Coordinates of C-alpha atoms in Angstrom, one line a residue:
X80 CA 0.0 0.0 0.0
X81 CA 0.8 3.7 -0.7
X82 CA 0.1 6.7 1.8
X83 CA -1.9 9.1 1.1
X84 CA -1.9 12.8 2.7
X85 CA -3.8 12.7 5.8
X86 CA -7.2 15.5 4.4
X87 CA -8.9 16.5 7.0
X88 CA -7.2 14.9 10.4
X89 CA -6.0 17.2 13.0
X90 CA -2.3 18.3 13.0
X91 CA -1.7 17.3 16.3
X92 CA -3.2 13.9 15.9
X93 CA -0.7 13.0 13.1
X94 CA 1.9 14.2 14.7
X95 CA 2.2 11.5 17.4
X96 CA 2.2 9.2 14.1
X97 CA 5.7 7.8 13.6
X98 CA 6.3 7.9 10.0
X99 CA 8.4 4.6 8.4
X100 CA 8.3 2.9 5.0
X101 CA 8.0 -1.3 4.4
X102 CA 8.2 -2.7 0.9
X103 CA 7.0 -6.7 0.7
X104 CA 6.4 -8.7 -2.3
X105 CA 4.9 -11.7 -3.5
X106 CA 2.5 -14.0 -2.8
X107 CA -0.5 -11.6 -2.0
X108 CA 1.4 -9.5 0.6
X109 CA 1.4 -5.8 0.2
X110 CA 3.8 -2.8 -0.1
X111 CA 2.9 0.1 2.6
X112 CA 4.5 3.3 3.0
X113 CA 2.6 4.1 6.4
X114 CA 2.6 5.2 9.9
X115 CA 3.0 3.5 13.5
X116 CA 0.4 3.3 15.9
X117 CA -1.4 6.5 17.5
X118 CA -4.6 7.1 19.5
X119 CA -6.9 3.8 20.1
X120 CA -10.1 5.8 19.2
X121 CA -11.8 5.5 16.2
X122 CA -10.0 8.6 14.6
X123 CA -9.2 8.2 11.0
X124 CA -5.1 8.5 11.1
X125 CA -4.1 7.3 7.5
X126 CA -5.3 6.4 4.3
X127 CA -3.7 4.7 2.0
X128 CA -3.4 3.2 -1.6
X129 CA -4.3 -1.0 -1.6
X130 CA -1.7 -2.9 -3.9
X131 CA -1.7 -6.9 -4.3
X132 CA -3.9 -9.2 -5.4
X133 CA -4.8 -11.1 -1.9
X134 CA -8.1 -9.0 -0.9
X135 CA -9.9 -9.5 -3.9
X136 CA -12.7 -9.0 -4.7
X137 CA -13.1 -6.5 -1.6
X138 CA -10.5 -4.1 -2.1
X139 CA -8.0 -4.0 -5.5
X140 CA -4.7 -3.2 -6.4
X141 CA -4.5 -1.2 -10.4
X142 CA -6.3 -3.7 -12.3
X143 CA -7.9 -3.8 -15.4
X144 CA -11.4 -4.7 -17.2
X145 CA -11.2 -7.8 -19.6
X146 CA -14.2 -8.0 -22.1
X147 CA -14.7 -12.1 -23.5
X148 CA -15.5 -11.2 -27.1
X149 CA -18.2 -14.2 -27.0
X150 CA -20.4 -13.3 -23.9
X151 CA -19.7 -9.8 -23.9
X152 CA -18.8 -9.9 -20.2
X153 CA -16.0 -7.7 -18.5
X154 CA -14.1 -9.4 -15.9
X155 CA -11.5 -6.9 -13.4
X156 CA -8.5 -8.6 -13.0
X157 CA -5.4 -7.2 -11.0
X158 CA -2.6 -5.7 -13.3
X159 CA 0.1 -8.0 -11.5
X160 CA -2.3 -11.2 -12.7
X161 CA -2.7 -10.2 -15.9
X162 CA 1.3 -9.7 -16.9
X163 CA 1.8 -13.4 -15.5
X164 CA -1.3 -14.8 -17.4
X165 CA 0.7 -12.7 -20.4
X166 CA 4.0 -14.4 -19.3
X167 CA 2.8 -17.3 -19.2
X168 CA 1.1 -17.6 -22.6
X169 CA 3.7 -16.1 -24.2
X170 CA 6.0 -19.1 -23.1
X171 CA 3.2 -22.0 -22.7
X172 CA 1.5 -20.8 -26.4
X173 CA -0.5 -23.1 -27.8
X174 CA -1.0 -26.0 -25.3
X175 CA -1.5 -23.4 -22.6
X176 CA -5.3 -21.7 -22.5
X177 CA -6.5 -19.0 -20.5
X178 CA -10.4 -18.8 -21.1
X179 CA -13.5 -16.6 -20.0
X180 CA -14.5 -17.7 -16.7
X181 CA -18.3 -17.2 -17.6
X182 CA -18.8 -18.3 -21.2
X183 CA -15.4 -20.9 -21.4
X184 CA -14.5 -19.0 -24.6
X185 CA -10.6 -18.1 -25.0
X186 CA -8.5 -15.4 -23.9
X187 CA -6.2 -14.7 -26.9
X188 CA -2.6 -13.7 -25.8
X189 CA -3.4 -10.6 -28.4
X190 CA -6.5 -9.5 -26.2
X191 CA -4.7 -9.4 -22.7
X192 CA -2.1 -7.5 -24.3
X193 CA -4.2 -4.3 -25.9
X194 CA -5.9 -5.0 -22.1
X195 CA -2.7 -4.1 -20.3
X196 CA -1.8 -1.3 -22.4
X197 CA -4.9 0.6 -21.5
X198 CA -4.9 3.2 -18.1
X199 CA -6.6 0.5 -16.0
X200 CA -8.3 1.5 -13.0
X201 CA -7.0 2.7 -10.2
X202 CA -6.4 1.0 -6.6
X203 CA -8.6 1.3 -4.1
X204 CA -8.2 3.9 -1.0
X205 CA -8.7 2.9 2.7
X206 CA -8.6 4.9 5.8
X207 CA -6.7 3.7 8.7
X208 CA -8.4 4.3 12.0
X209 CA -6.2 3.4 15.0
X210 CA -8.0 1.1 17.7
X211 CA -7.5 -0.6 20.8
X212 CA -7.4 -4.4 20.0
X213 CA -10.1 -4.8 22.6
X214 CA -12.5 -3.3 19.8
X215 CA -11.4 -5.7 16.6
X216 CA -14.3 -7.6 15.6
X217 CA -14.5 -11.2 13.6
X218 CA -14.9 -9.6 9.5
X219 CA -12.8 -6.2 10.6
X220 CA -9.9 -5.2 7.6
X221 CA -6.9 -4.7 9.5
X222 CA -3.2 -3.6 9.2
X223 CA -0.5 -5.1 11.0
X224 CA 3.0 -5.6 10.8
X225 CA 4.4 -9.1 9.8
X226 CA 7.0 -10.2 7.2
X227 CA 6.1 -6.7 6.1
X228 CA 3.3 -4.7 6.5
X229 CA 0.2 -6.2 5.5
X230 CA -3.8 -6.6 4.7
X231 CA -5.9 -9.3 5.8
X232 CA -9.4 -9.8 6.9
X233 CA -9.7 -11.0 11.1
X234 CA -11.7 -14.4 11.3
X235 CA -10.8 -16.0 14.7
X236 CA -9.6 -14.0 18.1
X237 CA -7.8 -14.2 21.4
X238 CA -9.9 -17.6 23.5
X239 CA -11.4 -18.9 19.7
X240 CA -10.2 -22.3 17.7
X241 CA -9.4 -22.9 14.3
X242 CA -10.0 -26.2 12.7
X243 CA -10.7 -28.0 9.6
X244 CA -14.0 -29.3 8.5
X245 CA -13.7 -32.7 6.2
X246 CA -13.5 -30.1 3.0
X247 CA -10.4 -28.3 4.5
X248 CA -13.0 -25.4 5.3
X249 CA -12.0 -23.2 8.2
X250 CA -13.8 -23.5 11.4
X251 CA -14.1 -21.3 14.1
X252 CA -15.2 -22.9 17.9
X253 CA -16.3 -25.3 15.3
X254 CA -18.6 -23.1 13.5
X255 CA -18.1 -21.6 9.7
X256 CA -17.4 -18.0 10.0
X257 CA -20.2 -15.8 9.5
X258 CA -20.0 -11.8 9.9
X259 CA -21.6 -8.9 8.2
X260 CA -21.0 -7.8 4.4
X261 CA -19.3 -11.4 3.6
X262 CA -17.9 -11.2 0.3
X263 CA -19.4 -12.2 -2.6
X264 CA -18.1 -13.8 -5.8
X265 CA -19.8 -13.4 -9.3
X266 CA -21.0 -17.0 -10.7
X267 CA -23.9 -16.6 -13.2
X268 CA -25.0 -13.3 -15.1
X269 CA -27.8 -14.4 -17.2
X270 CA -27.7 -11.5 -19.2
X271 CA -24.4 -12.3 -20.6
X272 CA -25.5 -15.6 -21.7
X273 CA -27.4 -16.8 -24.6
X274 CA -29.0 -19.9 -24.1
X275 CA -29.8 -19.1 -20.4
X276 CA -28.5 -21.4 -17.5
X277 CA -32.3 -21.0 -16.4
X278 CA -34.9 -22.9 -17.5
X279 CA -38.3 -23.5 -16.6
X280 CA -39.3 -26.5 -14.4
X281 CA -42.6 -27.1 -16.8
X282 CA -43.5 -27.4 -19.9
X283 CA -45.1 -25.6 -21.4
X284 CA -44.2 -23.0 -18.8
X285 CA -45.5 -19.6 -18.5
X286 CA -42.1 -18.2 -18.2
X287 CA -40.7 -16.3 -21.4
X288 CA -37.1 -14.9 -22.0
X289 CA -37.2 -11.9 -23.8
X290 CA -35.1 -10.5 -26.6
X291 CA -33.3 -8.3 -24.1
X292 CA -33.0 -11.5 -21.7
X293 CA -35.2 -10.4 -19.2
X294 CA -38.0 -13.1 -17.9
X295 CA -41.8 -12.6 -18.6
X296 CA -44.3 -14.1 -17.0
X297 CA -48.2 -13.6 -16.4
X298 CA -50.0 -14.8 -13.1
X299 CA -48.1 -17.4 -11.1
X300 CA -44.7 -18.0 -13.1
X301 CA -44.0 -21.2 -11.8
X302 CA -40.2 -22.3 -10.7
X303 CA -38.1 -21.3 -13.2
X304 CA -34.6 -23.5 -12.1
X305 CA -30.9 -23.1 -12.4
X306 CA -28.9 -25.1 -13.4
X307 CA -24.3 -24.8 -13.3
X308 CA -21.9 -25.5 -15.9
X309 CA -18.7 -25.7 -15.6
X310 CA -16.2 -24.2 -18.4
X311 CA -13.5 -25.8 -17.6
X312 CA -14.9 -29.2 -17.5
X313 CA -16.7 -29.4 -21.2
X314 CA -19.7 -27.1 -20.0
X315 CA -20.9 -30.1 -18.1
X316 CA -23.4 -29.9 -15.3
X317 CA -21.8 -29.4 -11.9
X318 CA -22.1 -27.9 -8.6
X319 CA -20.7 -24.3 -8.2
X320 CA -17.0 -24.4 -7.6
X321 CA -15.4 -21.5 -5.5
X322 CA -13.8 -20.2 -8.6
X323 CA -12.9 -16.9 -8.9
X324 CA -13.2 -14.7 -12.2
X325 CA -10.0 -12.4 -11.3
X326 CA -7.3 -15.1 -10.8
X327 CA -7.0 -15.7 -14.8
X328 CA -4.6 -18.4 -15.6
X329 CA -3.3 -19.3 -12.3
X330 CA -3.4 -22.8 -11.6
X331 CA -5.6 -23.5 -8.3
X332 CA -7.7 -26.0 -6.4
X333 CA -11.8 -25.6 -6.6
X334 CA -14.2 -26.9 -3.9
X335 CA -17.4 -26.8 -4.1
X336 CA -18.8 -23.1 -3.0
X337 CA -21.2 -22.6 0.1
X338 CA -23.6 -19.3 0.7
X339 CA -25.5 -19.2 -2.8
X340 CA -27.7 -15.8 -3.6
X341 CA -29.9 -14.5 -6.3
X342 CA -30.3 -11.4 -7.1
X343 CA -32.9 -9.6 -9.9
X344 CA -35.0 -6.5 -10.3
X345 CA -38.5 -7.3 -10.3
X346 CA -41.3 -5.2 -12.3
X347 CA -44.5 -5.9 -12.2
X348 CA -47.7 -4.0 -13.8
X349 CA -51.4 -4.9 -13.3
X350 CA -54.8 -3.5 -14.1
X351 CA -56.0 -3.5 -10.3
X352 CA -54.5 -0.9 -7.8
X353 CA -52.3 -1.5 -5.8
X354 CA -51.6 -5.4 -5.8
X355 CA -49.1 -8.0 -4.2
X356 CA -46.5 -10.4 -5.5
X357 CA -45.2 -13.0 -3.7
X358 CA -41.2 -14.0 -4.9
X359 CA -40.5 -17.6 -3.6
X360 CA -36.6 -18.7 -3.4
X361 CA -35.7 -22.6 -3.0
X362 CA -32.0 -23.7 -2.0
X363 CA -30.4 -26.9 -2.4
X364 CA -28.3 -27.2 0.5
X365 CA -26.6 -30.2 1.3
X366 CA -29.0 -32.3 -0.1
X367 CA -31.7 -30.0 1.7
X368 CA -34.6 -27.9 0.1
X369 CA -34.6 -24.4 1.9
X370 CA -37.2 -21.9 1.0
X371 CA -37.5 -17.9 1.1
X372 CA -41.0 -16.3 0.8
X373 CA -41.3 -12.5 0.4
X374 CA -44.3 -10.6 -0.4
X375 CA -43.6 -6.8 -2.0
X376 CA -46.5 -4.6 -3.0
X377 CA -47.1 -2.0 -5.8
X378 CA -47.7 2.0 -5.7
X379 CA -51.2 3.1 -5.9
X380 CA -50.6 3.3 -9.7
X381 CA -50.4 0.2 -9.9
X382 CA -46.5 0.2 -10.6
X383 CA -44.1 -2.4 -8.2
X384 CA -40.6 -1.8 -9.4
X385 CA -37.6 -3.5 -6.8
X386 CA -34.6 -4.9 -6.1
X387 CA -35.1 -8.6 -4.7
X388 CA -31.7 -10.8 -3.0
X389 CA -32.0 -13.7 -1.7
X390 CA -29.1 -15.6 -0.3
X391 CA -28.4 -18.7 1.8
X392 CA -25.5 -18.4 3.9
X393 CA -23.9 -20.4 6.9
X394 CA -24.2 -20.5 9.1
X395 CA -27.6 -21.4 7.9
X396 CA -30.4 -19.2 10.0
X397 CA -34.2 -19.3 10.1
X398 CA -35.5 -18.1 7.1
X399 CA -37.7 -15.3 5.5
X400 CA -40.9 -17.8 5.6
X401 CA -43.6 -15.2 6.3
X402 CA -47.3 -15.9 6.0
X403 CA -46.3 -19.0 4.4
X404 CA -48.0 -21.7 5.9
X405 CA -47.5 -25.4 5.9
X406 CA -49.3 -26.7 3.7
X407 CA -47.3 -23.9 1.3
X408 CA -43.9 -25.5 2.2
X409 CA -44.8 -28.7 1.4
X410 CA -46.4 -28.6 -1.8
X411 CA -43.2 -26.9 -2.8
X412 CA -40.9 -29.7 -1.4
X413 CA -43.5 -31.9 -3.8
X414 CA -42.9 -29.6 -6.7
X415 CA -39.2 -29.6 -6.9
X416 CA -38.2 -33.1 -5.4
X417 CA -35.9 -34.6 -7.7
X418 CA -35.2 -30.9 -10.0
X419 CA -33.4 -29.0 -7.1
X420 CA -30.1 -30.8 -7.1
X421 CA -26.0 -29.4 -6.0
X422 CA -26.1 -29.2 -9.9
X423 CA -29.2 -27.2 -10.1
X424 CA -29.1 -25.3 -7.0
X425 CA -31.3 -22.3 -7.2
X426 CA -34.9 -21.9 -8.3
X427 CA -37.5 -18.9 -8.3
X428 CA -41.3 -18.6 -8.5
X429 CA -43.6 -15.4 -8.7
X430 CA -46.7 -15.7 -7.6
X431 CA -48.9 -12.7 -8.9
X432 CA -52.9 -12.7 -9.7
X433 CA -54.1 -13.7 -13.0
X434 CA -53.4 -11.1 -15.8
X435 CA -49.9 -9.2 -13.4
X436 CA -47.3 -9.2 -16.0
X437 CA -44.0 -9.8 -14.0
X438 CA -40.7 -8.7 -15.4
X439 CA -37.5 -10.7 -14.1
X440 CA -34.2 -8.3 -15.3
X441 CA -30.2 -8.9 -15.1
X442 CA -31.0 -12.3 -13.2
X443 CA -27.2 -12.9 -11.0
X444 CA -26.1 -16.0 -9.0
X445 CA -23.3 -15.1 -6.3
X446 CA -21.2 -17.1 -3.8
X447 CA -19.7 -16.0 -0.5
X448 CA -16.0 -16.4 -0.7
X449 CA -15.3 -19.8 1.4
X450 CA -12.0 -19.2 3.8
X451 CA -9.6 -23.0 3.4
X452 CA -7.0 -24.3 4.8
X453 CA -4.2 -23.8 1.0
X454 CA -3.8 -26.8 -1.0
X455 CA -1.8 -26.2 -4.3
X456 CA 1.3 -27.1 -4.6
X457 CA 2.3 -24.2 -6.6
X458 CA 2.0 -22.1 -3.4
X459 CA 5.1 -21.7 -1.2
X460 CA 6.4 -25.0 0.4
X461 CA 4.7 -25.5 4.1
X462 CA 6.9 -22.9 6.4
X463 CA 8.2 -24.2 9.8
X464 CA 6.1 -21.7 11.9
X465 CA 2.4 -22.8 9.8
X466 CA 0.0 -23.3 12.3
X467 CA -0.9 -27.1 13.3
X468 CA -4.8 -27.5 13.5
X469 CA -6.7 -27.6 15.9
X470 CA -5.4 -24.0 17.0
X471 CA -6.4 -22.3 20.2
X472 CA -5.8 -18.6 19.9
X473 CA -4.1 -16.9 23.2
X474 CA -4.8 -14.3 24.6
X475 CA -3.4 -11.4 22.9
X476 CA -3.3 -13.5 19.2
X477 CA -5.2 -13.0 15.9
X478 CA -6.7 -15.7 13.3
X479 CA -6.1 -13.5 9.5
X480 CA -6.5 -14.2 6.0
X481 CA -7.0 -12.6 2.6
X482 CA -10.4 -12.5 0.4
X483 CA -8.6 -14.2 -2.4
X484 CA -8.7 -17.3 -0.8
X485 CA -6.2 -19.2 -3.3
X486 CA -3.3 -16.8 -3.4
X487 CA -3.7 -15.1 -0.5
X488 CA -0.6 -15.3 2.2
X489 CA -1.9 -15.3 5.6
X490 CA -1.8 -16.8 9.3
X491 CA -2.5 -20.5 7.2
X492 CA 0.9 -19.7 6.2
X493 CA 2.8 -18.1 8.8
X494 CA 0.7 -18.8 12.0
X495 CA -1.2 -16.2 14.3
X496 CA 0.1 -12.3 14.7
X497 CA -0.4 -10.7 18.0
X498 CA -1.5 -7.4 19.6
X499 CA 1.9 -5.5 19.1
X500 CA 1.8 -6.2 15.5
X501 CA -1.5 -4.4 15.0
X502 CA -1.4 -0.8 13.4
X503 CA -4.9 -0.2 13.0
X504 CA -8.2 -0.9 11.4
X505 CA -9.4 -0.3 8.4
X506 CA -12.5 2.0 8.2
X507 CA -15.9 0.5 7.2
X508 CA -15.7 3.1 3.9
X509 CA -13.1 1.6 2.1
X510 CA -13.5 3.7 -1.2

């Protein structure tokens, strides 16, 4: 990371700052010029410029927007990926491939080159508030001095344990880690995709994709299904796999991905004012139907125009089932028996009177980002200090690792850091 003048903060307040400079490379750590610890308040003491590829997709170093010439779609990746996909390929050429993550189509060597050449966009700012460690949080951005000064995310504390589920996933007191604004990794945009991934559950089905792939449908739409393919496997049917769209042409382990959501604007228009729709969400969960039921309602002229997300995430909670009775939640556990499969994971169902037109636009499919114990052998050979699981944190000792979960240098690596090492948090506006 780069500092950045300090706007706004008092004179006196940075003044107690002691100013020094750290440059770290590889493997997902960062490079900081930055400042020492100050006040423990919330007080905004720094900001600074992020670089590295190991917090994506939260926060980005330069990077630069890929358009796949077949689906249309623009993928960011960071600038330091994209000269060693271009390495690469320029050695590897032709039994190496580097393809769209969305639509599997090719990423000429010509194409990432006119990419790089281009301005790209620039890295993200955060502001550094200094902070007692008493006041860290599991999900806080911190900074912290180790090997370097560095980024990570805190997911386990001083008294917590880390383990390993049977999928090398990370557990915390035997629990997957959950905390607000969990990031979210891009799976399927359906309006970058022609034929759909969706398809309706009956036939004939009321449900009608439209020339600007948006879904019509009149009265109750019935399910309309999901179902994943993936690209790198002959556009086969499969689960979704915790891929991740940035990390072109690096060579990486994928798991199957936990914490699904759908997201879509709704419209809806209807002769009687005002009226309700009902938007039903199913979820194929470890072999598990889970259902969402939310009812939204239109203006008084008889317009209903909204966002709608849905998401299952762990740990898995009570659900939105309101006004939905029994009898409701069985008949659809009848209806998609047998179609809601870890291949075909997601379904929706609008449920409108007879003669609502419903409009379904820019239909997404997400994934939370799913924090493992590193497997590839192309990282960095196991270090004497990696931790040994199960770990019980200390008093004083901290649990941390990076968004991008594949490249990412963290404590998986190097072990726990502890309360000296802190320099501060980073501030919940990270733009």
């Amino acid at each position: 990371m780069t500092h950045l003048p300090p706007g706004g903060m008092q004179r006196r307040e940075f003044a107690i700052l002691s100013a020094r400079a750290f440059i770290v490379g590889g493997g997902g750590s960062v490079a900081l010029l930055g400042c020492g610890k100050g006040p423990t308040t919330a007080t905004v003491v720094a900001s600074y410029r992020v670089a590295g590829p190991s917090m994506n997709p939260t926060l980005w170093d330069t990077s630069q927007m890929i358009q796949c010439v077949n689906c249309g779609l623009a993928t960011r990746v960071d600038e330091g990926l994209l000269r060693l996909a271009i390495e690469h390929l320029s050695i590897s050429q032709p039994t190496t491939r580097v393809v769209c993550w969305h639509c599997g189509a090719p990423l000429l060597l010509s194409q990432l080159r006119d990419s790089l050449s281009g301005p790209g966009l620039p890295p993200d700012q955060v502001n550094l508030q200094a902070c007692d460690p008493d006041e860290l949080t599991i999900g806080d951005v911190v900074v912290f001095e180790n090997h370097g000064v560095q980024i990570k995310r805190v997911l386990a504390g001083p008294g917590q344990t880390v383990s390993l589920d049977e999928d090398v996933r990370l557990l915390i007191d035997d629990q997957r880690p959950a905390f607000k604004d969990l990031p979210q990794v891009a799976v399927d945009i359906d309006q970058h995709r022609e034929p759909s991934r969706w398809r309706a559950a009956i036939v004939p089905s009321n449900w009608k994709r439209d020339r600007d792939r948006s879904w019509i449908a009149t009265g109750d739409s019935q399910w309309l299904i999901y179902e994943h393919r993936s690209v790198y496997r002959g556009d086969s049917p499969l689960r979704v796999l915790d891929d991740y769209p940035g990390n072109i042409g690096v060579q990486r382990d994928l798991y199957p991905a936990d914490g699904l959501s759908v997201q879509f604007q709704l419209s809806a228009t209807a002769q009687q004012t005002p009226f309700d729709v009902i938007v039903w969400t199913a979820f194929c969960s470890a072999g598990e139907l889970r259902f969402q039921r939310k009812m939204m309602t239109s203006d008084q002229q008889g317009c209903l125009v909204a966002m709608s997300q849905h998401s299952l995430s762990h740990p898995i909670n009570e659900y939105d089932i309101v006004n939905a009775d029994q009898e409701e939640l069985l008949q659809a556990n009848v209806e998609l028996t047998g179609l809601l499969l870890p291949q075909h994971p997601l379904g929706i169902r609008i449920v409108a009177a007879d003669g609502c037109m419903v409009r379904v636009r820019d239909l997404r499919v997400y994934r939370d980002v799913v924090y493992r114990i590193a497997t590839r052998s192309t990282l960095p050979k196991r270090r004497v200090d990696a931790p040994r699981f199960p770990l019980i944190l200390q008093k004083n000792q901290w649990f941390l690792v990076g968004d991008n979960v594949p490249l990412s240098i963290d404590s998986r690596h190097w072990g726990v850091i502890e309360n000296p090492q802190l320099i501060g948090r980073v501030a919940p506006e990270r733009r």
